[in-house]
Structures are given as structure tokens and as C-alpha cells.
JSON list of C-alpha atoms and ligand atoms in Angstrom, two decimals:
[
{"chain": "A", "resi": 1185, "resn": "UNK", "atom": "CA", "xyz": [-32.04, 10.21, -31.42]},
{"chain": "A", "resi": 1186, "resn": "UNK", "atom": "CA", "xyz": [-30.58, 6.48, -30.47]},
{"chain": "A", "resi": 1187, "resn": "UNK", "atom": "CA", "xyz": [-32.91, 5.20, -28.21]},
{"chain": "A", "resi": 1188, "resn": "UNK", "atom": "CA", "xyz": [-30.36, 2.78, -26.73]},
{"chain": "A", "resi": 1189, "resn": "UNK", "atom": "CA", "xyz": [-30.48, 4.02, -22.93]},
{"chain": "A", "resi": 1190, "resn": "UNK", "atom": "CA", "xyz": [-28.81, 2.07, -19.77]},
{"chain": "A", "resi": 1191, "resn": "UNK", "atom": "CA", "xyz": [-31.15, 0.00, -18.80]},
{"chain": "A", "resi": 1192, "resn": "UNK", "atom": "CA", "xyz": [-31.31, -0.57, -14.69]},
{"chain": "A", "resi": 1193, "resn": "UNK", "atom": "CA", "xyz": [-30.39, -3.94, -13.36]},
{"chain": "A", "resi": 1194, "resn": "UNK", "atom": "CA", "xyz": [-30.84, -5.14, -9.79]},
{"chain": "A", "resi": 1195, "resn": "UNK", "atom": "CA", "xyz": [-27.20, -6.01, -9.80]},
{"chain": "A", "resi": 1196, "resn": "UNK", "atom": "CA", "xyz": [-24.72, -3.71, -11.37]},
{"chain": "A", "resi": 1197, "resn": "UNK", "atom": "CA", "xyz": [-22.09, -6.18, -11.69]},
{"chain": "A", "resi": 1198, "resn": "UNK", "atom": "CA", "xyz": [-24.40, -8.51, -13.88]},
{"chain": "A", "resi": 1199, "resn": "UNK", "atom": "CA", "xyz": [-25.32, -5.49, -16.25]},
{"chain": "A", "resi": 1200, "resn": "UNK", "atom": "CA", "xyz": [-21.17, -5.23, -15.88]},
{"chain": "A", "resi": 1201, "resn": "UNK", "atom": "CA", "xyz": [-21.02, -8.67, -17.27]},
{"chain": "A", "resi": 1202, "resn": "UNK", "atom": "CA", "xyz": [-24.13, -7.94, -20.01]},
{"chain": "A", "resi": 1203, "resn": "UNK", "atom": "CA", "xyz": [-22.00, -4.82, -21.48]},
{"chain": "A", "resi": 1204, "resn": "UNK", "atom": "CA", "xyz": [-18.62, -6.79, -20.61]},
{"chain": "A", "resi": 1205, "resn": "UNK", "atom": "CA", "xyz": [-20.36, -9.88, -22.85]},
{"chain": "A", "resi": 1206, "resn": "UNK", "atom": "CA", "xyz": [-21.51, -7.51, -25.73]},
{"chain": "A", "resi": 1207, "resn": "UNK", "atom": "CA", "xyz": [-18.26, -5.70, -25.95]},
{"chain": "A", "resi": 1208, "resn": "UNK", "atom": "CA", "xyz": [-16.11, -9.20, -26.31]},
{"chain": "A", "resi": 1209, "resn": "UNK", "atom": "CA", "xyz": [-18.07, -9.53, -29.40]},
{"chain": "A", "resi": 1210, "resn": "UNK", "atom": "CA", "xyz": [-17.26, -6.25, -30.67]},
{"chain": "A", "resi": 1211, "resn": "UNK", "atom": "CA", "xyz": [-14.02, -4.96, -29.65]},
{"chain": "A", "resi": 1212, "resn": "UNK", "atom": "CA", "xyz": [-11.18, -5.50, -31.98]},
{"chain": "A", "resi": 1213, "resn": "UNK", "atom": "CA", "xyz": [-8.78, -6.53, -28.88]},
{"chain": "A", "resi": 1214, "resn": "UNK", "atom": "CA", "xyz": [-8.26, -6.67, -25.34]},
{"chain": "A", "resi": 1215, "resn": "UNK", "atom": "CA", "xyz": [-12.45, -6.21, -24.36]},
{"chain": "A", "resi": 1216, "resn": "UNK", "atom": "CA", "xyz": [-11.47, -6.66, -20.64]},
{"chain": "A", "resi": 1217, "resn": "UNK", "atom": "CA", "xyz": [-9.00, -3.89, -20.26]},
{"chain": "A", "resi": 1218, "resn": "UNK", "atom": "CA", "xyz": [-9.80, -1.05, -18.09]},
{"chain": "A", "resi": 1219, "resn": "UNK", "atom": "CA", "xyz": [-8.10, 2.31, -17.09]},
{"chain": "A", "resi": 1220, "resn": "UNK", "atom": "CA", "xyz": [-7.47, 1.40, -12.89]},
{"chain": "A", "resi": 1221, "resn": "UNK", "atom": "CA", "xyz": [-6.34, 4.73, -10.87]},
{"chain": "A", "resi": 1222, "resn": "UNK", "atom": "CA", "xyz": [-4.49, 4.54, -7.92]},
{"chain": "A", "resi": 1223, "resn": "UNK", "atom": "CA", "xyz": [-3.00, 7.65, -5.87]},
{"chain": "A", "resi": 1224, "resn": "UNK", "atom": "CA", "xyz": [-0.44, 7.63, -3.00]},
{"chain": "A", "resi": 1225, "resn": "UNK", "atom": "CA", "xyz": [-0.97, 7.99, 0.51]},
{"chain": "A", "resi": 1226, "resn": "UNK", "atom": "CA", "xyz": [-0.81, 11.59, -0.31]},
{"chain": "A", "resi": 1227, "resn": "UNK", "atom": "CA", "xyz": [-3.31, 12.19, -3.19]},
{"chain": "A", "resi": 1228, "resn": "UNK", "atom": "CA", "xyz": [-1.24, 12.31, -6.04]},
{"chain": "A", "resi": 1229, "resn": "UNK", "atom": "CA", "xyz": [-2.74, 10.11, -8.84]},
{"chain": "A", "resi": 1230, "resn": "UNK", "atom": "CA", "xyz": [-1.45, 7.54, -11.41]},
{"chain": "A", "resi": 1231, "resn": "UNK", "atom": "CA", "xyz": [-3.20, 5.87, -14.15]},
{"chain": "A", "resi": 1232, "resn": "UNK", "atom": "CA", "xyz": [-2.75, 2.53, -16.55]},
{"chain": "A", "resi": 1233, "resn": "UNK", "atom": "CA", "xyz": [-4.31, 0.13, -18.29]},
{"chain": "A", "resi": 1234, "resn": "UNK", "atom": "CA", "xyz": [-4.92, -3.12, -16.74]},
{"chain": "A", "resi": 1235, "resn": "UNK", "atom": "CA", "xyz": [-6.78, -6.37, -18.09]},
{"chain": "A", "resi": 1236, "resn": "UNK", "atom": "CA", "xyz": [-10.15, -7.49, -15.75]},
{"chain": "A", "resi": 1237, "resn": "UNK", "atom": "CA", "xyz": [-9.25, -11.19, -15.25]},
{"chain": "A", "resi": 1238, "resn": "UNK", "atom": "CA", "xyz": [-12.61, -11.48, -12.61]},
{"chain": "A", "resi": 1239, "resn": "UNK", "atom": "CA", "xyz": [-16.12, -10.20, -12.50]},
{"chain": "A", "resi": 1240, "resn": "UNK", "atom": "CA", "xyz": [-18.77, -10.81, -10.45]},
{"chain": "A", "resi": 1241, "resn": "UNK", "atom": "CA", "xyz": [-20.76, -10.36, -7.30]},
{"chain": "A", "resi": 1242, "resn": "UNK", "atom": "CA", "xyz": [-17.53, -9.67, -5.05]},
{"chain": "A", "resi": 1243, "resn": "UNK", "atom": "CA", "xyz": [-15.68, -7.53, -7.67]},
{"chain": "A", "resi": 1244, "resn": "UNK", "atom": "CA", "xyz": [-13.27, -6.77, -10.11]},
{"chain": "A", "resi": 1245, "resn": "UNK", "atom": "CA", "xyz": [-10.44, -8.67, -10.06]},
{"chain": "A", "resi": 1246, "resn": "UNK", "atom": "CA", "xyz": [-6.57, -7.89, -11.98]},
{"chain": "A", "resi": 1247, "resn": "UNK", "atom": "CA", "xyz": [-3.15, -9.50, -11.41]},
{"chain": "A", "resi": 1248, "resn": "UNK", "atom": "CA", "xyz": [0.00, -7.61, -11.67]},
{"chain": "A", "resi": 1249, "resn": "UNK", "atom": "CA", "xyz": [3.51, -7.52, -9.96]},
{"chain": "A", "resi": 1250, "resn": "UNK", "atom": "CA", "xyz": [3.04, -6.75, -6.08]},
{"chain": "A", "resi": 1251, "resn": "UNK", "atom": "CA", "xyz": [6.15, -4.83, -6.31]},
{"chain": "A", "resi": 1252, "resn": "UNK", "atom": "CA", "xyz": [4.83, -2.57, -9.02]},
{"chain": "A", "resi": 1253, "resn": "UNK", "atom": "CA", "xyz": [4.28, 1.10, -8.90]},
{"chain": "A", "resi": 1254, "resn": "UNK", "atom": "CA", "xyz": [0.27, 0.70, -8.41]},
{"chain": "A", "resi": 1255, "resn": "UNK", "atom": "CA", "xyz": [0.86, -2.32, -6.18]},
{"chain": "A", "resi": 1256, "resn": "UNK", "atom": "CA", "xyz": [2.78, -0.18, -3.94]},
{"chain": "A", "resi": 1257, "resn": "UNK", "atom": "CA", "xyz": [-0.10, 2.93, -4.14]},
{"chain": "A", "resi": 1258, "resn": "UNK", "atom": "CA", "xyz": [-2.52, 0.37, -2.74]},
{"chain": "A", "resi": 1259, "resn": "UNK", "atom": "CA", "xyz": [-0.80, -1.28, 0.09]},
{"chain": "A", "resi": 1260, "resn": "UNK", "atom": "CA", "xyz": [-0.68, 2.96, 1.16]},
{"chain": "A", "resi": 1261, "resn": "UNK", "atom": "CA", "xyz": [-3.93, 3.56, 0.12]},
{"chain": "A", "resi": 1262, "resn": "UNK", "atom": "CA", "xyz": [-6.21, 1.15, -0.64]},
{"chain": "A", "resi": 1263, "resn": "UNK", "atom": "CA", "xyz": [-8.90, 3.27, -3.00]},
{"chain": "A", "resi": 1264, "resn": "UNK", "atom": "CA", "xyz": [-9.15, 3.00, -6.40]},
{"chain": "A", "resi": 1265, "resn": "UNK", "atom": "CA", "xyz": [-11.05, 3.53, -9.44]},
{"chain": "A", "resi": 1266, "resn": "UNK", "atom": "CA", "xyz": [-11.51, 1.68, -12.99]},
{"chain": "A", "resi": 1267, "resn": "UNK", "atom": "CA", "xyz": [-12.92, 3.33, -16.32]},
{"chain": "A", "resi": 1268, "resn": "UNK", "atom": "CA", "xyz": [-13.71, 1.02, -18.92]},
{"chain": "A", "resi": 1269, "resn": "UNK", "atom": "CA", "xyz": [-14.77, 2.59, -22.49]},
{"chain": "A", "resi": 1270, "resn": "UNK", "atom": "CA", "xyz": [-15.51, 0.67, -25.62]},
{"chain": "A", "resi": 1271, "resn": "UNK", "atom": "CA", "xyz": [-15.53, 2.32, -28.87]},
{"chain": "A", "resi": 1272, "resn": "UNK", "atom": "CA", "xyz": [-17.68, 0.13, -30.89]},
{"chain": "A", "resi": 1273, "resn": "UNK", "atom": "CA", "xyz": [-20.13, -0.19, -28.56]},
{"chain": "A", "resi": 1274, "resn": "UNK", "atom": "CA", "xyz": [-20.05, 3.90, -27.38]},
{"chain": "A", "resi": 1275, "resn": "UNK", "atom": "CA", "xyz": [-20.12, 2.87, -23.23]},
{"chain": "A", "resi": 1276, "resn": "UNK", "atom": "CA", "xyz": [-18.11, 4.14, -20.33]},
{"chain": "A", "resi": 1277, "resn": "UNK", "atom": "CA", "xyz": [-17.95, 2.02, -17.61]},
{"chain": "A", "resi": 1278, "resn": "UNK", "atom": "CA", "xyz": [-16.63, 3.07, -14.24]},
{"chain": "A", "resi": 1279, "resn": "UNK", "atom": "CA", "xyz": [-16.23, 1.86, -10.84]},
{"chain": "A", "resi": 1280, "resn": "UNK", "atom": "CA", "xyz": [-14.32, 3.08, -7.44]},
{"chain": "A", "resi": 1281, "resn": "UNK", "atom": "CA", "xyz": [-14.06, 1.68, -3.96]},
{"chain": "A", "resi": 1282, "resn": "UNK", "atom": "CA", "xyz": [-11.57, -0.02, -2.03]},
{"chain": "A", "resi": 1283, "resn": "UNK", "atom": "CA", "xyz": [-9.36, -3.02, -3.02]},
{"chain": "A", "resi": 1284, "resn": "UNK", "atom": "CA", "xyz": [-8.26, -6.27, -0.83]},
{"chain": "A", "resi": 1285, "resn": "UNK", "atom": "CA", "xyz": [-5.72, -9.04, -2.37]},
{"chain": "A", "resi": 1286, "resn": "UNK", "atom": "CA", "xyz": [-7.30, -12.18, -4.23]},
{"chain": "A", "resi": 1287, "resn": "UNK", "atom": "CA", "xyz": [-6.43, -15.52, -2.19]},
{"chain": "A", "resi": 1288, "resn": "UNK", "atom": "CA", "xyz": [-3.23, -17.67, -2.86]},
{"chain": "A", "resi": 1289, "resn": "UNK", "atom": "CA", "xyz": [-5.88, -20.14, -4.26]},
{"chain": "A", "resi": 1290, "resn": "UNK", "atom": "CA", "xyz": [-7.16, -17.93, -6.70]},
{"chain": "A", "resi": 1291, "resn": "UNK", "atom": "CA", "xyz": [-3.79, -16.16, -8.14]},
{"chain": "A", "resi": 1292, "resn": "UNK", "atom": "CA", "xyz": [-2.48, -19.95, -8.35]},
{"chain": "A", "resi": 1293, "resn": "UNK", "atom": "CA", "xyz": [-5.29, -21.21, -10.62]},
{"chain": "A", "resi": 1294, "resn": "UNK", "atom": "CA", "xyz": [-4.94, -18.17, -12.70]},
{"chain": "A", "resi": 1295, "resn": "UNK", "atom": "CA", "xyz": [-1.67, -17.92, -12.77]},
{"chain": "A", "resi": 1296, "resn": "UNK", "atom": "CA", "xyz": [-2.00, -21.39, -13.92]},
{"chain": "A", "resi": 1297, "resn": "UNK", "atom": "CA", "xyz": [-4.39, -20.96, -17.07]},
{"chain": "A", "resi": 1298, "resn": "UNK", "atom": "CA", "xyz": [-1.74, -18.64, -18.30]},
{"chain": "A", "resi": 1299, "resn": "UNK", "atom": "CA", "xyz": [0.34, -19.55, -20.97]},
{"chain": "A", "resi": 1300, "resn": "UNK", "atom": "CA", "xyz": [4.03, -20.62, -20.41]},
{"chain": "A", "resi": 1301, "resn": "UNK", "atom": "CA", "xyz": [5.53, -17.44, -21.68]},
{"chain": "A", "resi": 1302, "resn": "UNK", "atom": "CA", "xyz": [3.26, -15.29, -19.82]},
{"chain": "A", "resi": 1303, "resn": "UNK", "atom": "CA", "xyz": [4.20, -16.93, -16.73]},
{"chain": "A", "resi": 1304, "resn": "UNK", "atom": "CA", "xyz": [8.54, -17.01, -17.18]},
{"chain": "A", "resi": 1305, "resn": "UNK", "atom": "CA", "xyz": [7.44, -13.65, -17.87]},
{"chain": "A", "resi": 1306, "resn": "UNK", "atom": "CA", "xyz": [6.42, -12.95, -14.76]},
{"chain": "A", "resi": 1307, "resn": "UNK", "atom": "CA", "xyz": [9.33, -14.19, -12.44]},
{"chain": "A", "resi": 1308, "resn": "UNK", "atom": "CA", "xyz": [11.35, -12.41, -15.15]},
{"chain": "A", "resi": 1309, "resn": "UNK", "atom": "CA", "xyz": [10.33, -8.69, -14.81]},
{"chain": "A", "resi": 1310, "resn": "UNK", "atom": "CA", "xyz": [10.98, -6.74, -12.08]},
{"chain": "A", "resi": 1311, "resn": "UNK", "atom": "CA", "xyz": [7.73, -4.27, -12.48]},
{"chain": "A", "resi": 1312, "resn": "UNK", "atom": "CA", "xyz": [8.17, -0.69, -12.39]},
{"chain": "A", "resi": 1313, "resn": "UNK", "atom": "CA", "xyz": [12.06, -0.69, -11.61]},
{"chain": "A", "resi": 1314, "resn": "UNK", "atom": "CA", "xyz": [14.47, 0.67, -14.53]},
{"chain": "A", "resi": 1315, "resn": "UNK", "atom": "CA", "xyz": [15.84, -1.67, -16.52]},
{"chain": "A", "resi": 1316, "resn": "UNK", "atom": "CA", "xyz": [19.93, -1.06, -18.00]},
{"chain": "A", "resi": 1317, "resn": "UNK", "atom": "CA", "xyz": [18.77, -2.46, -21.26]},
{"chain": "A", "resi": 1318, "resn": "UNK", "atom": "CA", "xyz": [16.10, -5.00, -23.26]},
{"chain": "A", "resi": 1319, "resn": "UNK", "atom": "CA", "xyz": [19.50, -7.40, -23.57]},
{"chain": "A", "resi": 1320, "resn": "UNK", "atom": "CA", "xyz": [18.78, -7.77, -19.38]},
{"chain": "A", "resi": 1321, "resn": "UNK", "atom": "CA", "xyz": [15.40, -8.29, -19.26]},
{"chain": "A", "resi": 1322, "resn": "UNK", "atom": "CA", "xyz": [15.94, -11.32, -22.25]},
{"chain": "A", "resi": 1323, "resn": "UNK", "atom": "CA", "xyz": [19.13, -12.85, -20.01]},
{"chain": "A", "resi": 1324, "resn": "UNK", "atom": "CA", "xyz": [15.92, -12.65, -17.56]},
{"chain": "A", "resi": 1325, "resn": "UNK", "atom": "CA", "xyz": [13.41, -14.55, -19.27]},
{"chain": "A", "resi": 1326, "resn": "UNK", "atom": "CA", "xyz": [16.63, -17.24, -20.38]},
{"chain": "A", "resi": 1327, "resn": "UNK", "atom": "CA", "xyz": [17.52, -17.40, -16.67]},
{"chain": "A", "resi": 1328, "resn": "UNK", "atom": "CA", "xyz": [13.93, -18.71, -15.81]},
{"chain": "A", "resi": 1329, "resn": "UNK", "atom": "CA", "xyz": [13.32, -20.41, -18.67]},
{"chain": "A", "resi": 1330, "resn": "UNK", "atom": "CA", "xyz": [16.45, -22.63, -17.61]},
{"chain": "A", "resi": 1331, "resn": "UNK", "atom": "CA", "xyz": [15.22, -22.83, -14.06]},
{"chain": "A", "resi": 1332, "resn": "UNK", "atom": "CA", "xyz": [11.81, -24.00, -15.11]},
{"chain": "A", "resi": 1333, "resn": "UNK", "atom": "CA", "xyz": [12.82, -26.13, -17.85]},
{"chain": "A", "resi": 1334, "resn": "UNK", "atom": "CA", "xyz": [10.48, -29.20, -16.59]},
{"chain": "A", "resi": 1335, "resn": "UNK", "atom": "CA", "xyz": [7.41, -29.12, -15.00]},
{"chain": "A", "resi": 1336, "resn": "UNK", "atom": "CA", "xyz": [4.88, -26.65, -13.71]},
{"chain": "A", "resi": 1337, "resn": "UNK", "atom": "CA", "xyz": [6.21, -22.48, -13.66]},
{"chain": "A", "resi": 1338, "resn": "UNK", "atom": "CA", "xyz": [5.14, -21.96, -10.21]},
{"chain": "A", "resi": 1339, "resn": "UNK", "atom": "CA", "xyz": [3.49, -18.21, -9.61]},
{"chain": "A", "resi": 1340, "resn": "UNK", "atom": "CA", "xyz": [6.01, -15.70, -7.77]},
{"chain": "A", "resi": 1341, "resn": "UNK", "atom": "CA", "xyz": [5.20, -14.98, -4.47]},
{"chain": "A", "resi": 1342, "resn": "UNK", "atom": "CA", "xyz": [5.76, -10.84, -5.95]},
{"chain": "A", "resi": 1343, "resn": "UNK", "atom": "CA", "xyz": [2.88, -11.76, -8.57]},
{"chain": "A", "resi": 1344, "resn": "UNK", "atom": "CA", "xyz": [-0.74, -11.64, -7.31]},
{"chain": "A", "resi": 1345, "resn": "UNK", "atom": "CA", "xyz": [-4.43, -10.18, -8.09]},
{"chain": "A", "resi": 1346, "resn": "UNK", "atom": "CA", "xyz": [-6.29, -7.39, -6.77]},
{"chain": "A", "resi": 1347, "resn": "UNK", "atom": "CA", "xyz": [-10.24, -7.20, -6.48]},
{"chain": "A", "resi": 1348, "resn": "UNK", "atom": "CA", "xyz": [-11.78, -3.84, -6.34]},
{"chain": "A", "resi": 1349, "resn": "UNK", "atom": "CA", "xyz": [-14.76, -3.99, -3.99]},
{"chain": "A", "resi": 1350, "resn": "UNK", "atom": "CA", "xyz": [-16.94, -1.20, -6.12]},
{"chain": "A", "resi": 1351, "resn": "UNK", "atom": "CA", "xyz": [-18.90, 1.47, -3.73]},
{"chain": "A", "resi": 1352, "resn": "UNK", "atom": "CA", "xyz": [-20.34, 3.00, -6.65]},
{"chain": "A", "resi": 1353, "resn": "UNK", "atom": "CA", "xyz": [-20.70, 2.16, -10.31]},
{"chain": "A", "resi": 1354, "resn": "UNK", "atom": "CA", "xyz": [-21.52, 4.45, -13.19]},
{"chain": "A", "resi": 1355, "resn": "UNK", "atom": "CA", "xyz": [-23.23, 3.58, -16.62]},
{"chain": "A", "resi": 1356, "resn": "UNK", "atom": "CA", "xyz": [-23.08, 5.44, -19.70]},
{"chain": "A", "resi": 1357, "resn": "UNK", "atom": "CA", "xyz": [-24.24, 5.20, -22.86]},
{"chain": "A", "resi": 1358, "resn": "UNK", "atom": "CA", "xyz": [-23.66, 7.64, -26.10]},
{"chain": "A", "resi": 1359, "resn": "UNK", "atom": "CA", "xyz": [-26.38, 9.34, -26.93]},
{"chain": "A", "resi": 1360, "resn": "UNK", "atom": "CA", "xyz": [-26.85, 11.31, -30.19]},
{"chain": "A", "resi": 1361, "resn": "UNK", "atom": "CA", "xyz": [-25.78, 14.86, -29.84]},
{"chain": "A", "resi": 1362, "resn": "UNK", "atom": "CA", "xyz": [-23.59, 14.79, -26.78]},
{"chain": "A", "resi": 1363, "resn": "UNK", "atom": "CA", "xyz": [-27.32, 13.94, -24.65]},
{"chain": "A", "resi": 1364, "resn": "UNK", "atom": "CA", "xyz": [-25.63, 10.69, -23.21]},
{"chain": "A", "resi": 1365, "resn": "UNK", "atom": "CA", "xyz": [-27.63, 8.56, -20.79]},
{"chain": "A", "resi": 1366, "resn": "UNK", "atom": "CA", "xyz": [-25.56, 7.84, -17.08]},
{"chain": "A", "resi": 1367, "resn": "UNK", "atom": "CA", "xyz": [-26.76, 5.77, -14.33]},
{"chain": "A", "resi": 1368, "resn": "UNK", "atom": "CA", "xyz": [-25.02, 5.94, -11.22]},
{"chain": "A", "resi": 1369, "resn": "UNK", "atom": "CA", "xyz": [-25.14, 2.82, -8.81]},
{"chain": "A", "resi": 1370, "resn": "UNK", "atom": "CA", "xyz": [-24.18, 3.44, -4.72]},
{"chain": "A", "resi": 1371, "resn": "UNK", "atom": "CA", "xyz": [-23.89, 0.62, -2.48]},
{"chain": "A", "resi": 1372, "resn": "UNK", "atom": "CA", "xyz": [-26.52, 1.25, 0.37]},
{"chain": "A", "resi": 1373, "resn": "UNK", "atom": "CA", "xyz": [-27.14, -0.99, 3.36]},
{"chain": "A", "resi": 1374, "resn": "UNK", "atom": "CA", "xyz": [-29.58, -2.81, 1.56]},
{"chain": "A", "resi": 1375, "resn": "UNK", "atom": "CA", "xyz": [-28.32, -3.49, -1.50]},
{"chain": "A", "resi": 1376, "resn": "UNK", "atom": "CA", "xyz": [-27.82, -0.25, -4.46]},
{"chain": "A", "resi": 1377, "resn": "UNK", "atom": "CA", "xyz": [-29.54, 2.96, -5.13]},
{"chain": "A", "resi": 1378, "resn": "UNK", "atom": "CA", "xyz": [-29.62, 4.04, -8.29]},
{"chain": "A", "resi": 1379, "resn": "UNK", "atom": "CA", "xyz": [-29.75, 7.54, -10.31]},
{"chain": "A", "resi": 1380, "resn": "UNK", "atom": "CA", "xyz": [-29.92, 9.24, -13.33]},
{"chain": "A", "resi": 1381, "resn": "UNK", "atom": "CA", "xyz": [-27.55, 12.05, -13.60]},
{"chain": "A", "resi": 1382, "resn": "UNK", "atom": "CA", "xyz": [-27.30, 14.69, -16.40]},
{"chain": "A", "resi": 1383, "resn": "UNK", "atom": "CA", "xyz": [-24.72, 14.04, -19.09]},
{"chain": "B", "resi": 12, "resn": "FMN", "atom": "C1", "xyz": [-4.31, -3.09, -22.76]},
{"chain": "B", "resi": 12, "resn": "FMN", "atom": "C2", "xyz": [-3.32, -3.21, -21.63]},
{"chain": "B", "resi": 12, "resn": "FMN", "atom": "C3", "xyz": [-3.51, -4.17, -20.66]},
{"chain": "B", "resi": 12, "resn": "FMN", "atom": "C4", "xyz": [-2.61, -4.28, -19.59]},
{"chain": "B", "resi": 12, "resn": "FMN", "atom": "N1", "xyz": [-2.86, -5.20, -18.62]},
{"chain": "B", "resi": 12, "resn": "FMN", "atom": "C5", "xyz": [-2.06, -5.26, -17.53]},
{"chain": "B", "resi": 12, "resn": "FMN", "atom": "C6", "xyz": [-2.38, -6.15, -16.44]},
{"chain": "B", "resi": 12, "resn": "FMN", "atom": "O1", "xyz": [-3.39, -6.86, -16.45]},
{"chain": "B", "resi": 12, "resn": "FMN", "atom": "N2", "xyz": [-1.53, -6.15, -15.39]},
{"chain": "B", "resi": 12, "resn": "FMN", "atom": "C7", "xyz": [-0.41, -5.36, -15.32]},
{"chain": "B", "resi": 12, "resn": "FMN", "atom": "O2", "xyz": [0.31, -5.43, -14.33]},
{"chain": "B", "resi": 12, "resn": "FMN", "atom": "N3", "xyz": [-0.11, -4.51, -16.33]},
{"chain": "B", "resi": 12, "resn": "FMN", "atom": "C8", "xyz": [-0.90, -4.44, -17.43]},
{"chain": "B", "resi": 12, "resn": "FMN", "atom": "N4", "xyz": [-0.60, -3.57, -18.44]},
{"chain": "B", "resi": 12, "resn": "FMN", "atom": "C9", "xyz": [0.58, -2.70, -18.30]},
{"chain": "B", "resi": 12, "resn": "FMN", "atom": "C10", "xyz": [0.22, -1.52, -17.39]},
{"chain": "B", "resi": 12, "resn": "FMN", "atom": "O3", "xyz": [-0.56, -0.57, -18.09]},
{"chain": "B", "resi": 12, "resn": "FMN", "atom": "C11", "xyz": [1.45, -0.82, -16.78]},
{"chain": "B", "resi": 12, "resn": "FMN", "atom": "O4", "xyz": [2.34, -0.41, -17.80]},
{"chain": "B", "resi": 12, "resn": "FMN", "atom": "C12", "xyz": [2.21, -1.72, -15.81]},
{"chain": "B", "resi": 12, "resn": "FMN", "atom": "O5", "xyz": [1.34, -2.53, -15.04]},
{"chain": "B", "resi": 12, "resn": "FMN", "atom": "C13", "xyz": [3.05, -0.89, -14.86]},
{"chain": "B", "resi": 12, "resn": "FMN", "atom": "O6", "xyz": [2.25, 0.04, -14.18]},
{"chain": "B", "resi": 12, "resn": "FMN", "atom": "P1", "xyz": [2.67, 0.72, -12.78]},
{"chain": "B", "resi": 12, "resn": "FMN", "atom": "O7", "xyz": [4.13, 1.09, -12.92]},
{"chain": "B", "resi": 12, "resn": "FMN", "atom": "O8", "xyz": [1.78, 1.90, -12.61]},
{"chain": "B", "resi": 12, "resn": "FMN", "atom": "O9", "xyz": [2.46, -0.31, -11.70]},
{"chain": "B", "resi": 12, "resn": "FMN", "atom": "C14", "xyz": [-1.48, -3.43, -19.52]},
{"chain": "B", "resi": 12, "resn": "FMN", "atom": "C15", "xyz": [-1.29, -2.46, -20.51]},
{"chain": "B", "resi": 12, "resn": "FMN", "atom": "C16", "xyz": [-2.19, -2.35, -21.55]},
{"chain": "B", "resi": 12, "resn": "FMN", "atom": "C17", "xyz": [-2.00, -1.28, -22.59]}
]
């Protein structure tokens, strides 16, 4: 049997960042992108992929259009869960609590650090809402192009970052023969509990 087991940090978010670390050197793309659920106000669930931009002691942070579809599901209901999985390395991360919006400060110096595209990009979709054709969104992207033809792309005041603020984390690693190894983290008052739980 692999003898590769989760081992138990004092913080989960730094054993976050060890397995975070180990998969950026062996993923074959995108090492930061995580399944994030949402649900309405209502219970009914949506899923996507979304790229972690921020992790650390406060949480996980993503940007995305504050008009979107899952923008929307959190301003009704702020709850949500990630699930990281990496193939190469055979680990499932996930995470669920409740999410509050990143500071003007923050989205600005990401927004930022992005490259020029990615930011006309930005202003230019319209997240979520139907589109008549690709020939639109393009005249889009021309339109800001134009409009920020010199200078800075300032970020959208629709385009912003979410941090989850986990209540619970789980760890799991493959094991041979379907016997994987799962460590559950819950935030207590002092600090997190943590527990093994069957596969
Ligand atoms: C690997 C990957 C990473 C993605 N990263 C983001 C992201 O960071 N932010 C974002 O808004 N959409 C991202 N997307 C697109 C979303 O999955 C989704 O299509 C989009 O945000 C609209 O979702 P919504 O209508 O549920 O709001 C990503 C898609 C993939 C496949």
C-alpha cells in the first residue's frame, strides 16, 4: 500500500498552501483552479470552475464578474463550497463556509497584475447574460480597447473578488485500493479540530 497519508498541520490553510505548492509543480495547467458551489436562496445548486487567486490565513480568495450567475447566488446566500482535485498528485481538496467581498484595495492590485487583455476583457463581457453572437462580444473588446487606448485599464466597478472564510476543510489522499486517507478540519473556538473519517 502507498504510505503517503495526510499528514495533520496546525493550520489547514498552510497544509492548503504545502499541497497547493506541490501541485504547481505537477499539474500540467491551471494548479489553482477549484470547483466553487454556490446555491440560491432556495437550495438549488450550481457549480464551475474558478481559479484561487488568494490563500492564506483569512481564506480563499477568486475574482469574477459581480453580475455573474454565482455572484448573484452569493449576495442571496452567502455559503459556499470549493473542491480542488489534482490528478498527478491523487488529492481532493475541499472547503465550505461563508464568503464576504475582498476590499477595493485588494481587487485593484490584482486586477492590476493582470495582463492587458485580461483586463479589456473584463469591462468587455457581460458575465452570465446571452450574448447575440461572438461578432458582439469582439465589437466589445474593440470598444474598450479604444476607450483605454493610453494609460492604466482601470478595474470595473462589476469586477471584484470573493474570499471564502472556510468552516471546515477536508484532506484526502489516494490510497491504494480505494482505502484513501481523509482528514477533516472544523473551525472550533479555539482554533481547529481535526478527524479521521473512513474513506
Ligand atoms: C479552469 C477554469 C478556471 C476558471 N476561472 C474562472 C475565474 O477565476 N473566474 C471566473 O469568473 N470564471 C472562471 N472560469 C469560468 C467559470 O467556470 C464560469 O464559466 C463563469 O465564471 C460563469 O459562471 P456563472 O455563470 O456560474 O457565474 C474558469 C473556468 C475554468 C474551466
Amino acid at each position: 500500500m502507498d504510505m503517503k497519508t495526510v499528514t495533520k498541520s496546525q493550520s489547514p490553510f498552510s497544509l492548503f498552501q504545502e499541497w497547493m505548492a506541490e501541485a504547481e509543480k505537477s499539474e500540467p495547467n491551471d494548479p489553482t483552479a477549484t470547483a466553487l458551489a454556490t446555491a440560491t436562496a432556495d437550495g438549488r445548486p450550481t457549480v464551475r470552475m474558478v481559479l484561487i487567486k488568494g490563500l492564506d490565513e483569512r481564506g480563499i480568495v477568486f475574482y469574477t464578474n459581480l453580475g455573474s450567475r454565482k455572484a448573484r447566488e452569493l449576495e442571496g446566500n452567502p455559503r459556499a463550497a470549493i473542491c480542488c482535485h489534482w490528478k498527478s498528485l491523487r488529492r481532493q481538496v475541499r472547503a465550505d463556509g461563508v464568503v464576504e467581498t475582498v476590499s477595493d484595495e485588494e481587487a485593484d492590485a490584482y486586477f492590476a497584475s493582470r495582463p492587458r487583455l485580461s483586463q479589456i476583457g473584463a469591462w468587455a463581457s457581460i458575465q452570465s447574460k446571452p450574448m447575440k453572437g461572438r461578432f458582439e462580444f469582439e465589437k466589445r473588446i474593440a470598444e474598450f480597447t479604444a476607450k483605454f487606448n493610453v494609460g492604466e485599464v482601470p478595474r470595473p466597478g462589476y469586477w471584484s473578488g470573493f474570499r471564502l472564510v472556510p468552516e471546515q476543510f477536508e484532506f484526502w489522499q489516494d490510497q491504494k485500493y480505494r482505502l484513501h486517507d481523509r482528514v477533516v478540519y472544523s473551525r472550533s473556538e479555539d482554533g481547529w479540530t481535526t478527524e479521521r473519517l473512513y474513506p
